[in-house]
Amino acid sequence: MAVTIKDVAEKVGVSVTTVSRVLNNRGYLSESLKQKVNDAMEELNYHPSEVARSLLRKKSNIIGLILPDISHPFFGEVTKHIEAYAYEQGYKLMLCNSLHHKKKEKEYIDLLRASRVDGIIMGSHTMSVNDYKSINLPLVSLDRQISKSIPFIASDNYQGGVLATRLLLRKKCRSIAYLSGNLRLNLLAKQRHDAFLEQVRGQDVEYTVRQTDLNGFKYKDYEKLVSSLFEERPELDGVFASSDMLALQVLKQCRRLGRAVPGQVKVIGYDGIAALDAEDLTTIVQPIKKMGELAVQYLLQQIAGEPVPLETILPVRLSEKGTT
Amino acid sequence: MAVTIKDVAEKVGVSVTTVSRVLNNRGYLSESLKQKVNDAMEELNYHPSEVARSLLRKKSNIIGLILPDISHPFFGEVTKHIEAYAYEQGYKLMLCNSLHHKKKEKEYIDLLRASRVDGIIMGSHTMSVNDYKSINLPLVSLDRQISKSIPFIASDNYQGGVLATRLLLRKKCRSIAYLSGNLRLNLLAKQRHDAFLEQVRGQDVEYTVRQTDLNGFKYKDYEKLVSSLFEERPELDGVFASSDMLALQVLKQCRRLGRAVPGQVKVIGYDGIAALDAEDLTTIVQPIKKMGELAVQYLLQQIAGEPVPLETILPVRLSEKGTT
DNA sequence: GTGAAAGCGCTAACAG
DNA sequence: CTGTTAGCGCTTTCAC
């Protein structure tokens, strides 16, 4: 990238200001001059440096996205929509996987700040509330409420929990398990758990709750969790898995143990991941696209100094397919 | 980000040069001075601007990653490993989804160039060879050979095709279909197709080849493709799907049509996506982690001016599970 | 050991 | 309509 605005200016025999002007289409320049400058830029294969511009404008047009793990299909899908919307609005995306590691998340936040990103979407959070408040950059959190002052986007986890549990009850399940990621992660997803408990209590059913440990998305851990569940509760006839990925593990165990689905065991997942469309899995569908787009929109509004709602809760819906 | 190196310098009562020196740990400074400067930086919550540094050093420590679609689990998984390795090496990742759109891909390349990324990993390509050659930036392509002069990383697609086809033949399939994304996309994945044909020809079996249209990963399209296949070829007893996602659609149709798997129809996929571990799907496993890491490594080597191999082909392996 | 000055590539006053 | 100048935040000669 040796070629700078100065090279273009020299080639045409004008000042850099003039070149800058045609670049930004400011002020009045004769058509012929514009033409000459544009030709020179083309010829030299000149591309203005966003780095220099960022320095000057104090604005990078980059947003940071921090996730636990992009390879998890839910995050892959939401990221796709975040990217698409950000791109439309002229923003680039810097992708950061925290892997639920506090240290890595912290380092990434420092990196993003150093890179002068204009804002950050948090799809992961492992630090303390005050750490986030001191980031001092426009922020939106996805699926988690970090503090009252940081806007978040989520879907209606409570309602999702109600819908899923009621379906299993309606289908006459008598022994139901709720399976989830770690509840201490302090996600809004915990409300699914709360809803489950409220629906199930006082009903004439057995129930149990199982959660993974804190290490994030290890499919092998999921597997162990599920297999021990079936060992301890052989009479199980309903499972509410708080993610589609977990639900797949349940289906796998059922195949392995020869439990018919939905005949002997009914299974409902959560998320409504598009890539799992072929699965025939009953699930609670989150409006993933909308969530991603709103996250970007509210972030850009903050960047523009406009107010944004602090709490955004979008509706979910039940998609009943072959596993119930 | 109002606080700059100048603020720190003023607070301590030294020149910006001195602050810069402790920042970069250059030259000899007294311990007490270092201490004072560090304290001041902490107190002011100062974070040096990577933007200013990039401008000066002509190096951003950012690499661009262009993919068709991050929500496709294969790309999600490879991206996870690319990110992890890049992070270790001190590089950040700018994520770009082309959605197989030529225009978007071109715009993204210009954006990346303007952002002065140090190199680009191409996991998508829709433009002409010369367009890529003129990018004039360190480049590595993933799973595609753009030109002889651009290094690529791939797994052994031909061998994968052989392994998959032979397995179906060994299992006594008499009517076999090969299913793939669009073969005109000019991917190395086409070699799976070539291998299929070579293995199947001259054998006493029927075979057919089906491909999706160019529009990328539309799961609904996959579904149509598969359902029309079974309509036209009711006697089908073996399917080699060139991605795990396609294989899932095949399994879905089999469930729908009441075809037993593997009893009546045997199905083998391709990719070995970790997120689909629960699927019990026989598949050809690509070394996704290694592919991602090598892509980054070879890119960084180019950035450092070191030579890299132009062709890297990694071995695949057969993972036989319940669908064959 | 430390500072002054120049410059990375660009834009924005301010003149003319 | 176009050019001169200053400066964004930082590093790096080159002096002292």
XYZ file of C-alpha atoms (C1' of nucleotides) in Angstrom:
680
model
C 0.000 0.000 0.000
C 2.690 2.461 -0.894
C 0.343 4.690 -2.830
C -1.077 7.601 -0.837
C -3.136 10.645 -1.496
C 0.084 12.521 -2.056
C 1.074 10.305 -4.947
C -2.247 10.955 -6.583
C -1.886 14.690 -6.030
C 1.555 14.761 -7.568
C 0.525 12.735 -10.539
C -2.315 15.102 -11.338
C -0.334 18.174 -10.330
C -2.754 19.428 -7.678
C -2.654 19.622 -3.897
C -3.658 16.786 -1.638
C -6.555 18.905 -0.475
C -8.016 18.826 -3.916
C -7.697 15.094 -4.105
C -9.255 14.782 -0.696
C -12.099 16.937 -1.949
C -12.926 14.780 -4.894
C -12.605 11.776 -2.632
C -15.215 13.136 -0.296
C -17.110 15.059 -2.918
C -16.894 18.304 -0.995
C -16.928 21.822 -2.374
C -17.088 22.663 -6.048
C -14.620 21.146 -8.431
C -14.707 21.204 -12.187
C -15.850 18.014 -13.821
C -12.647 17.729 -15.785
C -10.553 17.954 -12.664
C -12.655 15.328 -10.926
C -12.215 13.143 -13.929
C -8.467 13.558 -13.993
C -8.158 12.833 -10.311
C -10.370 9.800 -10.521
C -8.382 8.509 -13.450
C -5.151 8.942 -11.557
C -6.561 7.108 -8.544
C -7.632 4.259 -10.734
C -4.334 4.136 -12.526
C -2.303 4.120 -9.341
C -4.718 1.680 -7.742
C -5.192 4.076 -4.876
C -7.382 3.185 -1.895
C -7.782 5.756 0.858
C -6.622 4.562 4.248
C -9.381 3.964 6.738
C -6.684 3.939 9.369
C -5.747 7.540 8.736
C -9.401 8.482 8.537
C -10.187 6.735 11.778
C -7.423 8.576 13.516
C -8.744 11.888 12.354
C -12.443 11.290 12.812
C -12.034 9.375 16.043
C -14.361 6.804 14.621
C -13.440 3.452 13.175
C -16.776 2.164 11.897
C -15.913 -1.125 13.475
C -18.027 -2.887 16.060
C -16.755 -5.613 18.306
C -18.701 -8.799 18.872
C -17.800 -10.929 21.862
C -19.228 -14.422 21.943
C -18.519 -17.550 23.921
C -18.037 -19.650 20.803
C -18.812 -18.922 17.174
C -18.963 -22.612 16.371
C -22.084 -23.000 18.441
C -24.889 -22.891 15.868
C -26.966 -20.412 17.830
C -24.143 -17.898 17.843
C -23.276 -18.647 14.255
C -26.788 -17.820 13.240
C -27.097 -14.649 15.270
C -23.678 -13.527 14.023
C -24.769 -13.951 10.452
C -27.588 -11.487 11.015
C -25.448 -9.116 13.021
C -22.902 -9.033 10.227
C -25.500 -8.505 7.522
C -27.152 -5.610 9.294
C -23.896 -3.991 10.337
C -22.631 -4.227 6.781
C -25.724 -2.482 5.465
C -25.073 0.336 7.886
C -21.447 0.681 6.890
C -19.900 -1.088 9.867
C -17.350 -3.847 9.978
C -17.261 -6.610 12.538
C -14.423 -7.716 14.746
C -15.075 -11.229 15.991
C -13.990 -12.312 19.458
C -14.545 -15.698 21.080
C -14.224 -15.616 24.831
C -14.664 -19.369 25.333
C -16.165 -18.311 28.664
C -12.656 -17.433 29.835
C -12.573 -14.350 31.962
C -9.001 -13.565 31.039
C -9.594 -13.815 27.328
C -12.722 -11.748 27.516
C -10.917 -9.050 29.413
C -8.014 -9.024 26.995
C -10.402 -8.785 24.089
C -12.185 -5.836 25.588
C -8.863 -4.074 25.977
C -7.954 -4.964 22.418
C -11.248 -3.652 21.132
C -10.858 -0.458 23.064
C -7.312 -0.054 21.767
C -8.610 -0.651 18.262
C -11.042 2.176 18.896
C -14.108 0.187 17.923
C -17.225 2.321 18.080
C -19.141 -0.095 20.269
C -19.366 -3.665 21.486
C -22.053 -6.321 21.399
C -21.654 -8.667 24.344
C -22.913 -12.161 23.676
C -20.788 -13.452 26.521
C -20.053 -12.139 29.948
C -17.862 -13.498 32.644
C -16.556 -10.395 34.371
C -18.072 -8.382 37.144
C -20.704 -5.755 36.553
C -18.341 -2.928 37.352
C -15.842 -4.132 34.794
C -18.509 -3.667 32.150
C -19.620 -0.312 33.407
C -16.057 0.914 33.214
C -15.733 -0.093 29.575
C -17.050 3.311 28.805
C -18.039 2.505 25.238
C -21.468 1.978 23.675
C -22.586 -1.504 24.640
C -25.465 -3.849 23.998
C -25.790 -7.259 25.559
C -27.439 -10.224 23.938
C -29.459 -12.652 25.956
C -28.076 -11.396 29.229
C -28.738 -8.486 31.527
C -25.403 -7.287 32.752
C -26.692 -4.276 34.629
C -29.683 -1.987 34.682
C -27.804 0.627 32.726
C -26.635 -1.547 29.838
C -29.273 -2.143 27.168
C -30.025 -5.753 26.453
C -31.857 -7.700 23.791
C -33.402 -11.012 24.627
C -36.361 -13.132 23.770
C -39.064 -14.005 26.223
C -37.295 -16.743 28.114
C -39.979 -17.014 30.708
C -42.737 -17.452 28.178
C -40.600 -19.959 26.303
C -40.201 -21.971 29.474
C -43.930 -21.882 30.049
C -44.754 -22.983 26.504
C -42.309 -25.848 26.573
C -43.303 -27.155 29.975
C -47.008 -26.909 29.323
C -46.607 -28.856 26.126
C -44.965 -31.724 27.987
C -47.676 -31.618 30.645
C -50.394 -31.567 28.030
C -48.790 -34.590 26.412
C -49.198 -36.393 29.720
C -45.556 -36.690 30.670
C -45.273 -37.924 34.266
C -41.567 -37.638 34.862
C -39.910 -34.615 33.360
C -36.348 -33.360 33.307
C -35.138 -29.843 32.672
C -31.676 -29.776 31.156
C -29.593 -26.658 30.741
C -26.221 -25.054 30.536
C -24.820 -23.785 33.780
C -27.354 -21.708 35.674
C -24.686 -19.740 37.446
C -23.704 -18.077 34.198
C -26.390 -15.645 35.134
C -28.096 -15.619 31.805
C -31.643 -14.632 31.174
C -32.010 -18.216 30.044
C -32.389 -18.975 33.728
C -35.957 -17.780 33.404
C -36.711 -20.869 31.370
C -35.740 -22.822 34.408
C -37.886 -20.690 36.682
C -40.853 -21.087 34.384
C -40.330 -24.813 34.283
C -40.394 -25.059 38.054
C -43.485 -22.945 38.396
C -45.396 -24.926 35.836
C -44.403 -28.267 37.174
C -44.869 -27.676 40.867
C -48.199 -28.652 42.260
C -48.819 -30.856 39.257
C -48.878 -34.544 39.754
C -45.520 -35.152 38.054
C -41.995 -36.003 39.014
C -39.339 -33.591 37.885
C -35.626 -33.023 38.022
C -33.195 -30.320 36.942
C -29.728 -30.928 35.524
C -27.110 -28.464 34.411
C -23.730 -28.675 32.733
C -20.642 -27.427 34.443
C -19.150 -24.066 33.632
C -16.806 -25.111 30.873
C -19.023 -24.026 28.054
C -19.973 -26.045 25.048
C -18.282 -29.362 25.300
C -20.453 -31.791 23.468
C -18.869 -34.661 25.345
C -20.001 -33.090 28.607
C -23.508 -32.765 27.284
C -23.388 -36.416 26.473
C -22.312 -37.474 29.928
C -24.942 -35.312 31.531
C -27.673 -36.905 29.512
C -26.533 -40.467 29.911
C -26.306 -40.185 33.689
C -29.751 -38.631 33.699
C -31.304 -41.633 32.013
C -29.466 -43.994 34.286
C -30.812 -42.359 37.390
C -34.264 -41.759 36.026
C -35.172 -44.720 33.860
C -38.846 -43.819 34.092
C -38.271 -40.425 32.411
C -40.868 -39.662 29.750
C -40.335 -35.966 29.045
C -37.281 -33.759 28.586
C -37.157 -30.008 28.226
C -33.679 -29.193 26.940
C -32.789 -25.538 27.109
C -30.955 -25.617 23.804
C -31.402 -27.522 20.589
C -27.867 -28.838 20.877
C -28.679 -30.382 24.223
C -31.880 -31.804 22.808
C -29.871 -33.578 20.114
C -27.877 -35.308 22.812
C -31.090 -36.425 24.423
C -32.295 -37.869 21.135
C -28.988 -39.642 20.763
C -29.289 -41.288 24.158
C -32.827 -42.322 23.387
C -31.659 -44.028 20.211
C -28.867 -45.688 22.103
C -31.111 -46.903 24.893
C -33.869 -47.901 22.534
C -36.348 -45.415 23.950
C -38.878 -44.454 21.314
C -39.349 -40.747 20.633
C -41.974 -39.445 20.997
C -43.611 -42.734 22.014
C -41.798 -43.368 25.297
C -39.959 -40.091 25.735
C -41.000 -36.668 24.500
C -38.281 -34.122 23.854
C -38.470 -30.387 23.338
C -35.500 -28.153 22.594
C -34.888 -24.428 22.616
C -33.538 -21.898 20.106
C -34.986 -22.884 16.752
C -31.655 -23.009 14.985
C -32.117 -22.890 11.218
C -29.286 -25.305 10.536
C -31.180 -27.925 12.531
C -34.263 -27.529 10.457
C -33.845 -31.085 9.178
C -34.039 -32.440 12.689
C -37.756 -32.782 13.156
C -37.215 -31.448 16.652
C -39.984 -29.778 18.595
C -38.562 -26.567 19.949
C -39.099 -23.031 21.161
C -38.117 -20.691 18.367
C -36.300 -17.501 19.247
C -36.434 -14.622 16.755
C -32.712 -14.878 16.146
C -32.597 -12.577 13.165
C -34.523 -9.853 14.912
C -32.343 -10.180 17.984
C -29.176 -9.740 15.968
C -30.510 -6.811 14.024
C -31.823 -4.993 17.049
C -28.538 -5.487 18.845
C -26.778 -3.685 16.019
C -29.463 -1.063 15.664
C -29.415 -0.140 19.330
C -25.657 -0.103 19.338
C -25.546 2.288 16.377
C -28.157 4.487 17.985
C -25.998 4.775 21.064
C -23.001 5.566 18.907
C -25.054 8.313 17.304
C -25.879 9.624 20.762
C -29.527 8.638 20.567
C -31.391 7.017 23.428
C -32.276 3.331 23.266
C -34.615 1.142 25.296
C -32.802 -0.580 28.128
C -34.855 -3.726 27.999
C -35.999 -5.429 24.833
C -37.820 -8.704 25.108
C -39.030 -10.323 21.921
C -41.709 -12.997 21.652
C -40.939 -16.660 21.082
C -43.098 -19.335 19.547
C -43.562 -23.042 19.851
C -42.683 -25.119 16.804
C -44.136 -28.540 17.277
C -42.575 -31.258 15.226
C -41.879 -34.947 15.547
C -40.257 -35.317 18.962
C -43.342 -34.623 21.036
C -11.211 8.020 24.508
C -10.141 11.559 25.205
C -7.030 10.497 27.070
C -3.894 10.398 24.945
C -0.233 9.928 25.464
C 0.044 13.673 25.838
C -2.250 13.706 28.839
C -0.128 11.083 30.495
C 3.038 13.025 29.718
C 1.635 16.211 31.170
C 0.417 14.524 34.296
C 3.830 13.060 35.006
C 5.677 16.119 33.782
C 7.751 14.405 31.120
C 7.703 14.419 27.333
C 5.524 12.186 25.236
C 8.691 10.520 24.024
C 9.397 9.287 27.497
C 5.908 7.922 27.901
C 6.185 6.212 24.555
C 9.427 4.688 25.745
C 7.985 3.126 28.842
C 5.041 1.981 26.769
C 7.330 0.116 24.413
C 9.999 -0.590 26.954
C 12.737 0.932 24.829
C 15.955 2.558 25.955
C 16.973 2.928 29.576
C 14.616 4.539 32.011
C 14.875 4.630 35.759
C 12.582 2.300 37.605
C 11.010 5.130 39.501
C 10.142 6.952 36.320
C 8.624 3.843 34.800
C 6.603 3.416 37.934
C 5.326 6.967 37.881
C 4.362 6.769 34.248
C 2.621 3.449 34.692
C 0.718 4.796 37.651
C -0.412 7.786 35.660
C -1.574 5.592 32.796
C -3.553 3.478 35.181
C -5.029 6.478 36.913
C -6.090 8.153 33.697
C -7.297 4.851 32.297
C -5.084 5.350 29.303
C -5.074 2.867 26.427
C -2.709 3.503 23.541
C -4.431 3.851 20.205
C -3.873 0.969 17.849
C -5.179 3.224 15.138
C -2.318 5.677 15.520
C 0.138 2.828 15.793
C -1.217 1.155 12.694
C -0.836 4.345 10.744
C 2.751 4.677 11.770
C 3.806 1.061 11.492
C 1.781 0.388 8.348
C 0.554 -2.728 10.025
C -2.810 -3.279 11.638
C -2.461 -6.755 13.118
C -5.863 -7.512 11.704
C -6.624 -10.306 9.311
C -9.708 -10.473 7.179
C -11.754 -13.649 6.896
C -14.167 -13.934 3.989
C -16.701 -16.738 4.173
C -19.893 -17.571 2.363
C -21.882 -17.857 5.564
C -20.740 -18.034 9.178
C -23.979 -19.708 10.207
C -23.061 -22.818 8.275
C -21.631 -25.130 10.945
C -18.572 -26.053 8.908
C -17.535 -22.423 8.636
C -18.449 -21.756 12.235
C -16.141 -24.501 13.328
C -13.231 -23.514 11.128
C -13.655 -19.891 12.177
C -13.426 -20.837 15.805
C -10.011 -22.339 15.200
C -8.877 -19.506 12.975
C -9.810 -17.020 15.664
C -8.105 -18.967 18.421
C -4.858 -19.297 16.546
C -4.850 -15.723 15.291
C -5.483 -14.484 18.806
C -2.524 -16.436 20.126
C -0.355 -14.778 17.513
C -1.584 -11.303 18.367
C -3.951 -10.854 15.447
C -7.555 -9.756 15.393
C -10.179 -11.043 13.012
C -12.485 -9.088 10.765
C -15.410 -11.273 9.771
C -16.986 -10.977 6.331
C -19.864 -13.033 4.934
C -20.075 -12.926 1.170
C -23.265 -14.978 0.912
C -21.788 -16.068 -2.410
C -22.552 -12.603 -3.763
C -19.894 -11.320 -6.077
C -20.690 -7.706 -5.331
C -20.546 -8.133 -1.600
C -17.335 -10.063 -1.793
C -15.747 -7.382 -3.919
C -16.901 -4.619 -1.622
C -15.556 -6.491 1.359
C -12.172 -6.921 -0.233
C -12.036 -3.194 -0.853
C -13.107 -2.542 2.703
C -10.448 -4.863 4.044
C -7.827 -3.245 1.911
C -8.942 0.198 3.033
C -8.786 -1.006 6.639
C -5.207 -2.019 5.916
C -5.635 -5.570 7.116
C -2.358 -7.434 6.952
C -3.779 -10.351 4.975
C -6.942 -12.181 3.997
C -8.154 -15.745 4.341
C -10.539 -16.576 1.524
C -13.120 -19.173 2.451
C -15.315 -17.995 -0.390
C -14.576 -16.950 -3.916
C -16.856 -15.744 -6.623
C -14.703 -13.323 -8.561
C -12.313 -13.992 -11.405
C -8.776 -15.179 -10.867
C -7.300 -11.875 -11.929
C -9.378 -10.001 -9.407
C -7.715 -12.040 -6.688
C -4.260 -11.667 -8.098
C -4.700 -7.920 -8.104
C -5.618 -7.842 -4.441
C -1.945 -7.510 -3.815
C -2.109 -8.542 -0.181
C -1.039 -11.743 1.551
C -3.711 -14.320 0.841
C -4.546 -17.890 1.733
C -7.526 -19.748 0.391
C -9.412 -22.417 2.244
C -10.793 -25.427 0.456
C -10.384 -23.816 -2.963
C -7.569 -23.285 -5.388
C -7.988 -19.826 -6.811
C -4.787 -19.799 -8.808
C -1.432 -21.501 -8.896
C 0.178 -18.557 -7.190
C -2.175 -18.269 -4.208
C -1.457 -20.754 -1.406
C -4.361 -22.952 -0.443
C -5.208 -25.285 2.383
C -7.551 -28.165 1.794
C -8.136 -31.683 2.891
C -7.840 -34.631 0.580
C -11.158 -34.349 -1.197
C -10.343 -37.025 -3.687
C -9.426 -39.544 -1.034
C -12.544 -38.607 0.923
C -14.641 -39.307 -2.134
C -12.967 -42.658 -2.576
C -13.459 -43.665 1.042
C -17.110 -42.704 1.058
C -17.989 -44.361 -2.214
C -16.128 -47.554 -1.436
C -17.926 -47.851 1.849
C -21.292 -47.741 0.103
C -20.108 -50.287 -2.452
C -18.772 -52.539 0.258
C -22.140 -52.317 1.999
C -23.721 -53.668 -1.186
C -25.607 -50.594 -2.259
C -26.968 -51.084 -5.794
C -28.355 -47.630 -6.529
C -26.302 -44.750 -5.278
C -26.719 -40.996 -5.420
C -24.057 -38.353 -5.038
C -25.434 -35.108 -3.655
C -23.521 -31.870 -3.500
C -23.537 -28.124 -3.520
C -23.124 -26.510 -6.875
C -20.238 -28.014 -8.795
C -19.673 -24.862 -10.782
C -18.504 -23.072 -7.655
C -15.163 -24.482 -8.634
C -14.281 -25.808 -5.278
C -11.832 -28.511 -4.578
C -14.841 -30.361 -3.234
C -15.517 -31.226 -6.846
C -12.865 -33.908 -6.465
C -15.242 -35.805 -4.217
C -17.560 -35.962 -7.167
C -14.774 -37.093 -9.486
C -13.747 -39.790 -7.066
C -17.334 -40.936 -6.767
C -17.676 -41.341 -10.515
C -14.431 -43.201 -10.869
C -15.293 -45.626 -8.123
C -18.788 -46.257 -9.280
C -18.190 -46.643 -12.988
C -17.669 -50.145 -14.213
C -19.257 -51.496 -11.066
C -22.576 -53.179 -11.319
C -24.517 -50.318 -9.708
C -26.848 -47.558 -10.746
C -25.788 -44.065 -9.852
C -26.917 -40.471 -10.167
C -25.490 -37.053 -9.333
C -27.484 -34.118 -8.009
C -26.363 -30.636 -7.124
C -27.976 -27.594 -5.566
C -28.264 -24.361 -7.461
C -25.861 -21.527 -6.902
C -27.718 -19.730 -4.171
C -25.655 -21.088 -1.349
C -26.956 -22.635 1.786
C -30.696 -22.576 1.681
C -31.865 -25.467 3.747
C -35.202 -25.395 2.005
C -33.429 -25.915 -1.312
C -31.570 -28.845 0.105
C -34.853 -30.281 1.142
C -36.417 -29.972 -2.287
C -33.385 -31.474 -3.932
C -33.546 -34.507 -1.714
C -37.262 -35.060 -1.938
C -37.257 -34.946 -5.734
C -34.360 -37.373 -5.721
C -36.305 -39.964 -3.787
C -39.330 -39.475 -5.990
C -37.380 -40.142 -9.138
C -35.287 -42.915 -7.691
C -37.461 -44.905 -5.311
C -35.072 -47.820 -5.480
C -32.202 -45.735 -4.045
C -30.285 -47.582 -1.342
C -27.165 -45.470 -0.880
C -26.499 -41.733 -0.653
C -23.151 -39.982 -0.515
C -23.892 -36.427 0.583
C -20.990 -34.036 0.158
C -21.745 -32.233 3.414
C -23.138 -33.282 6.743
C -25.884 -30.697 6.410
C -27.038 -32.272 3.189
C -26.872 -35.690 4.798
C -29.226 -34.501 7.527
C -31.761 -33.611 4.869
C -31.433 -37.086 3.455
C -32.077 -38.584 6.862
C -35.103 -36.374 7.225
C -36.591 -37.549 3.956
C -35.929 -41.133 4.902
C -37.829 -40.643 8.137
C -40.627 -38.968 6.256
C -40.855 -41.679 3.627
C -40.468 -44.451 6.117
C -37.187 -45.678 4.643
C -35.135 -47.393 7.303
C -31.563 -46.166 7.784
C -29.267 -48.000 7.425
C -31.554 -50.943 6.658
C -33.033 -49.771 3.369
C -30.898 -46.720 2.668
C -27.317 -46.105 3.732
C -26.190 -42.527 4.132
C -22.735 -41.043 4.424
C -21.988 -37.365 4.932
C -18.904 -35.191 4.668
C -17.117 -32.721 6.965
C -17.247 -34.269 10.406
C -18.748 -31.214 12.069
C -18.307 -31.378 15.835
C -21.692 -29.833 16.569
C -23.299 -32.779 14.817
C -21.524 -35.262 16.995
C -24.844 -36.349 18.446
C -26.115 -37.309 15.016
C -24.818 -40.844 14.715
C -23.988 -39.978 11.114
C -21.347 -41.862 9.168
C -19.129 -39.275 7.577
C -15.763 -38.299 6.173
C -13.983 -36.228 8.785
C -11.931 -33.257 7.648
C -9.171 -31.989 9.966
C -11.011 -28.707 10.453
C -8.890 -27.448 13.311
C -5.658 -28.102 11.474
C -7.025 -26.460 8.340
C -7.928 -23.293 10.208
C -4.644 -23.115 12.029
C -2.542 -23.690 8.940
C -4.482 -21.051 7.064
C -3.535 -18.524 9.719
C 0.017 -19.779 10.008
C 0.704 -19.539 6.301
C -0.908 -16.142 6.152
C 1.291 -14.848 8.948
C 4.339 -16.343 7.322
C 3.559 -14.448 4.160
C 3.056 -11.290 6.143
C 6.473 -11.846 7.647
C 7.885 -12.221 4.163
C 8.587 -15.911 4.553
C 7.855 -18.469 1.861
C 4.923 -20.844 2.258
C 3.886 -24.023 0.458
C 1.449 -23.295 -2.327
C -0.491 -26.510 -1.935
C -1.405 -28.080 1.363
C -3.579 -31.149 1.346
C -4.388 -32.758 4.670
C -5.612 -36.320 5.178
C -9.231 -37.176 5.940
C -10.647 -40.184 7.701
C -13.773 -42.235 7.650
C -15.920 -42.166 10.778
C -18.365 -44.990 10.568
C -21.433 -44.635 12.717
C -25.061 -45.617 12.593
C -26.232 -44.518 9.144
C -24.341 -47.119 7.150
C 18.716 9.370 30.331
C 15.497 12.659 28.151
C 13.343 15.934 24.793
C 12.260 18.426 20.244
C 10.830 17.693 15.847
C 9.339 15.260 11.964
C 6.103 12.372 9.873
C 2.565 8.108 9.094
C -2.177 9.463 5.524
C -5.781 12.052 5.806
C -9.249 16.147 6.555
C -10.641 20.745 7.941
C -10.167 25.396 8.776
C -8.652 29.434 6.733
C -6.900 32.121 3.044
C -6.622 33.696 -1.475
C -12.509 26.986 -7.112
C -7.803 25.653 -5.073
C -3.723 25.659 -1.905
C -1.366 26.248 2.820
C -1.283 24.898 7.319
C -2.220 22.406 11.318
C -3.172 18.359 13.671
C -5.434 13.382 14.812
C -1.985 9.910 18.498
C 1.849 7.762 18.175
C 7.049 6.389 17.308
C 11.539 7.442 15.918
C 15.642 9.782 14.516
C 18.770 13.018 16.218
C 20.449 16.159 19.523
C 21.573 17.579 24.174
